[in-house]
Structure formats: C-alpha cells, structure tokens
Amino acid sequence: EVQLLESGGGLVQPGGSLRLSCAASGFTFSSYAMTWVRQAPGEGLEWVSLISGSDGSTHYADSVKGRFTISRDNSKNTLYLQMNSLRAEDTAVYYCAKVEMGLVTDAGFDYWGQGTLVTVSS
Amino acid sequence: DIQLTQSPSFLSASVGDRVAITCRASQGISSYLAWYQQKPGKAPKLLIYTASTLQSGVPSRFSGSGSGTEFTLTISSLQPEDFATYYCQHLNSYPYTFGQGTKLEIK
C-alpha cells in the first residue's frame, strides 16, 4: 500500500525558514517523480514544485522560485521541501504527492499525503 | 504559463442528476489534463488522467472528454458521496497549474 506522510509544518515568522519532509513507502520511490502542492485556507490547489525520479531535475512555480528548494533522498525514501524567506502568503496546507508516469508526460498525481500546515505569521 | 478556467464555479444538483464541469485551457494542451475530487479536510483524489482515462478504483459514473483547449468531467448519476470540490490540472508543461475549482453542492 502506498503511503505518504508529511511532517515539519508549524508556525514560523515572516522571513523565516522551514523544512518539510515526506516519508514514502509501498512503492519504488526512486523510480517516480514527486511533487508538492499547497492549499491556502479556503482556497484552491496550487502546484509548488516537482522533482524527477530519474535525473533529479527540479521545477518550481514562479511564486516560490528562488526561495524554495525541493530535494529527495532515495536511500531514505524521503522527499523534502526547504522553504526560505517565508511570507504570509505561503501559509497553507502542503501536500506531497507521487507523480503517475504517462507515455509522453506526467499523467497526474495519483497518491497524496494527508498534508502538513505551515503558518507564516508574527 | 497556461491558465485553466473551470465553469461553473458552483453547482447545485440532486442525487441522481447528470452533471458536467468544463475546464478551458488558455492554449492547447493536447490530452494532458487530469481531474481531481477533494472533500473538506481531505487530500485530493485523482479521478481521471490524460483527459479520459479513469483512475483505478474510480466509479464508472465518472467520465472525462476533450482535447486541445476544452475538457469536460461528467458524472452520470450523482451519488451522495460525490458532493465535493472538483479541480482540473494540466500536465502539458511547467508550471502544472490547477483550475480554480468547482464546488458541487446538494440541492
């Protein structure tokens, strides 16, 4: 059974840093791209970042580029999101998700964690 | 960046109704579109990928269609558990944006 378990959320002051982790199990972690998606309170879904399984290439939403860094440790089956220079607008539930592979491109996000809440406030 | 616009944003319907939600892309995305269902306090659930392929375990009353810039999610006969918020997402190129969501409520 695929399981994704996020941790590391909490309250942080504006300008501060936080690192989220996502522990994965039930599938060959290194073979799949992984992604972070966030959802501000009462709002819709926002894609944040993705890291490939094959070559570790990374991609970011413009809203977090230069401030957030996605990484993975395939030996620990763990995905990370390092968040620096946090702003009030980064307040959200952060979900990690496994990326389903399609024939040509990614097909969708087929398994999700339960989410971890990040609150940026003084 | 590719923008996705869902319509309607809110939909009120009854159990047994057939409903359709539309997702329009700001430029062509072939069939690289997914649909998700989200219930309050829960993570999203993948329903359909590549526009029309039903994810394993998803009831057959859900179906997807379209290509290019216009896509539709159809629920053939609403069940009580289908009342939720639905999102489309494109996977044509980065960033993988989502639509703003359609909240499906009980009439």
Coordinates of C-alpha atoms in Angstrom, one line a residue:
Chain A
E1 CA 0.0 0.0 0.0
V2 CA 1.4 3.4 -1.0
Q3 CA 1.7 5.7 1.9
L4 CA 3.0 9.3 2.1
L5 CA 3.5 11.0 5.4
E6 CA 4.4 14.7 5.6
S7 CA 6.0 16.4 8.6
G8 CA 7.7 19.6 9.5
G9 CA 4.9 22.1 9.4
G10 CA 4.3 24.7 12.0
L11 CA 4.3 28.3 12.9
V12 CA 7.1 30.5 11.5
Q13 CA 7.7 34.2 11.4
P14 CA 7.9 36.1 8.1
G15 CA 11.4 35.8 6.7
G16 CA 12.0 32.5 8.5
S17 CA 12.7 29.1 7.2
L18 CA 11.1 25.6 7.5
R19 CA 11.9 22.2 6.0
L20 CA 9.1 19.8 5.2
S21 CA 9.6 16.1 4.8
C22 CA 7.5 13.4 3.2
A23 CA 8.3 9.8 4.0
A24 CA 7.2 7.4 1.3
S25 CA 6.5 3.7 1.4
G26 CA 4.8 1.0 -0.6
F27 CA 6.4 1.7 -4.0
T28 CA 9.9 2.0 -5.6
F29 CA 10.5 5.6 -4.5
S30 CA 13.5 6.3 -6.8
S31 CA 11.5 5.4 -9.9
Y32 CA 8.9 8.1 -9.6
A33 CA 8.8 11.9 -9.8
M34 CA 7.4 13.5 -6.6
T35 CA 5.7 16.8 -6.1
W36 CA 4.5 19.4 -3.6
V37 CA 1.1 21.0 -3.9
R38 CA -0.3 23.6 -1.4
Q39 CA -3.7 24.9 -0.5
A40 CA -4.1 28.2 1.4
P41 CA -7.0 28.2 3.9
G42 CA -10.3 28.3 2.0
E43 CA -8.6 28.4 -1.4
G44 CA -7.8 26.2 -4.3
L45 CA -4.9 24.0 -5.1
E46 CA -1.5 25.4 -6.2
W47 CA 1.2 23.3 -7.6
V48 CA 4.5 24.2 -6.0
S49 CA 7.4 22.1 -7.2
L50 CA 8.4 18.7 -8.7
I51 CA 11.5 16.6 -8.8
S52 CA 12.0 13.8 -11.3
G53 CA 12.9 10.3 -10.2
S54 CA 15.3 9.6 -13.0
D55 CA 17.8 12.5 -13.0
G56 CA 16.6 14.6 -10.1
S57 CA 15.7 17.6 -12.3
T58 CA 13.6 20.2 -10.5
H59 CA 10.8 22.6 -11.4
Y60 CA 9.1 25.4 -9.5
A61 CA 6.1 27.6 -9.5
D62 CA 7.1 31.3 -10.1
S63 CA 5.7 32.1 -6.7
V64 CA 8.3 30.1 -4.9
K65 CA 11.2 30.1 -7.3
G66 CA 14.4 31.2 -5.6
R67 CA 13.0 30.7 -2.1
F68 CA 12.0 27.0 -2.0
T69 CA 14.2 24.0 -2.8
I70 CA 12.9 20.5 -3.5
S71 CA 15.1 17.5 -2.9
R72 CA 15.0 13.8 -2.3
D73 CA 17.0 11.1 -0.6
N74 CA 16.2 7.9 -2.4
S75 CA 18.2 5.9 0.2
K76 CA 15.7 7.1 2.9
N77 CA 12.6 7.2 0.6
T78 CA 12.1 10.8 1.6
L79 CA 11.1 13.9 -0.2
Y80 CA 11.9 17.4 1.2
L81 CA 10.9 21.0 0.7
Q82 CA 13.2 23.6 2.1
M83 CA 11.3 26.9 2.4
N84 CA 13.3 30.1 3.0
S85 CA 12.3 33.8 3.1
L86 CA 8.7 32.7 4.1
R87 CA 5.9 35.2 3.5
A88 CA 2.4 35.4 4.9
E89 CA 1.1 34.3 1.5
D90 CA 3.0 31.0 1.9
T91 CA 0.5 30.0 4.7
A92 CA -1.1 26.8 3.5
V93 CA -1.5 23.1 3.9
Y94 CA 1.3 21.5 2.0
Y95 CA 0.8 18.1 0.4
C96 CA 3.3 15.8 -1.1
A97 CA 2.2 13.5 -3.9
K98 CA 3.5 10.8 -6.1
V99 CA 3.5 11.5 -9.9
E100 CA 2.0 8.9 -12.1
M101 CA 4.0 8.4 -15.3
G102 CA 2.3 8.8 -18.7
L103 CA 3.5 7.6 -22.1
V104 CA 4.7 11.1 -23.1
T105 CA 4.5 13.3 -20.0
D106 CA 3.3 13.1 -16.4
A107 CA -0.3 11.7 -16.1
G108 CA -1.3 13.1 -12.7
F109 CA -0.7 12.9 -9.0
D110 CA -2.1 9.5 -8.0
Y111 CA -1.2 9.3 -4.3
W112 CA -1.2 12.1 -1.8
G113 CA -0.2 12.6 1.8
Q114 CA -2.5 14.0 4.5
G115 CA -0.9 17.4 4.4
T116 CA 1.0 19.5 6.9
L117 CA 0.0 23.0 7.8
V118 CA 2.5 25.9 7.5
T119 CA 1.5 29.1 9.1
V120 CA 3.6 32.2 8.5
S121 CA 2.8 34.9 11.0
S122 CA 4.4 37.2 13.5
Chain B
D1 CA 2.0 30.0 -18.3
I2 CA -1.1 28.0 -19.2
Q3 CA -4.3 29.1 -17.3
L4 CA -7.2 26.8 -16.7
T5 CA -10.7 28.2 -16.2
Q6 CA -13.4 25.9 -14.8
S7 CA -17.1 26.5 -15.2
P8 CA -19.3 26.7 -13.3
S9 CA -17.5 27.6 -10.0
F10 CA -20.5 26.4 -8.0
L11 CA -23.1 23.8 -9.0
S12 CA -26.1 22.7 -7.1
A13 CA -27.6 19.4 -8.0
S14 CA -29.6 16.5 -6.7
V15 CA -28.8 12.8 -6.2
G16 CA -29.3 11.0 -9.5
D17 CA -28.7 14.1 -11.6
R18 CA -26.2 14.1 -14.5
V19 CA -23.8 17.0 -14.2
A20 CA -20.9 18.3 -16.3
I21 CA -18.0 20.5 -15.4
T22 CA -16.0 22.3 -18.1
C23 CA -12.3 23.2 -18.0
R24 CA -10.9 25.5 -20.6
A25 CA -7.1 26.0 -21.2
S26 CA -5.6 29.3 -22.3
Q27 CA -3.7 27.3 -25.0
G28 CA -3.7 23.8 -26.4
I29 CA -2.6 21.1 -24.0
S30 CA -3.4 18.0 -26.2
S31 CA -4.9 15.5 -23.7
Y32 CA -2.6 16.3 -20.8
L33 CA -5.3 17.0 -18.3
A34 CA -6.3 15.4 -15.0
W35 CA -9.3 15.8 -12.8
Y36 CA -9.4 15.5 -9.0
Q37 CA -12.0 15.3 -6.3
Q38 CA -11.5 16.9 -2.9
K39 CA -13.7 16.6 0.2
P40 CA -13.3 19.0 3.1
G41 CA -10.3 18.4 5.2
K42 CA -9.0 15.7 2.9
A43 CA -6.3 15.4 0.3
P44 CA -7.4 15.5 -3.4
K45 CA -8.1 12.2 -5.2
L46 CA -7.1 11.6 -8.8
L47 CA -10.2 10.7 -10.8
I48 CA -9.2 10.9 -14.5
Y49 CA -5.9 11.4 -16.3
T50 CA -4.9 12.1 -19.9
A51 CA -8.4 13.7 -20.2
S52 CA -10.4 10.5 -20.4
T53 CA -8.7 7.6 -18.6
L54 CA -10.4 6.5 -15.4
Q55 CA -8.0 6.0 -12.5
S56 CA -8.2 2.6 -11.0
G57 CA -10.9 2.2 -8.4
V58 CA -12.9 5.3 -9.5
P59 CA -16.6 4.5 -10.3
S60 CA -17.6 4.3 -13.9
R61 CA -20.2 7.1 -13.4
F62 CA -17.2 9.5 -13.8
S63 CA -16.0 10.2 -17.3
G64 CA -13.8 12.7 -19.0
S65 CA -13.6 14.0 -22.5
G66 CA -12.0 16.7 -24.6
S67 CA -8.6 17.7 -26.1
G68 CA -6.8 20.8 -27.1
T69 CA -8.4 23.6 -25.0
E70 CA -11.8 22.3 -23.9
F71 CA -12.4 19.5 -21.5
T72 CA -15.4 18.1 -19.6
L73 CA -15.8 16.0 -16.5
T74 CA -19.2 14.3 -16.4
I75 CA -20.9 12.5 -13.5
S76 CA -23.7 10.4 -15.0
S77 CA -25.8 9.9 -11.9
L78 CA -24.8 11.8 -8.7
Q79 CA -24.4 9.8 -5.6
P80 CA -24.3 11.4 -2.1
E81 CA -20.6 10.8 -1.8
D82 CA -19.9 12.8 -5.0
F83 CA -20.7 16.2 -3.4
A84 CA -17.2 17.7 -3.2
T85 CA -15.0 20.2 -5.0
Y86 CA -13.5 19.2 -8.3
Y87 CA -10.3 20.5 -9.9
C88 CA -8.8 20.2 -13.3
Q89 CA -5.0 20.3 -13.8
H90 CA -2.9 20.4 -16.9
L91 CA 0.4 18.5 -17.2
N92 CA 1.4 19.8 -20.6
S93 CA 4.4 21.9 -19.5
Y94 CA 5.6 23.5 -16.3
P95 CA 4.1 25.0 -14.2
Y96 CA 1.4 22.3 -13.8
T97 CA -1.5 24.7 -12.9
F98 CA -4.9 23.8 -11.5
G99 CA -8.2 25.3 -12.3
Q100 CA -9.9 27.4 -9.6
G101 CA -12.2 24.5 -8.6
T102 CA -15.9 23.7 -8.9
K103 CA -17.9 23.2 -5.7
L104 CA -20.7 20.7 -6.2
E105 CA -23.4 21.1 -3.6
I106 CA -26.6 19.2 -2.8
K107 CA -29.7 21.0 -4.0

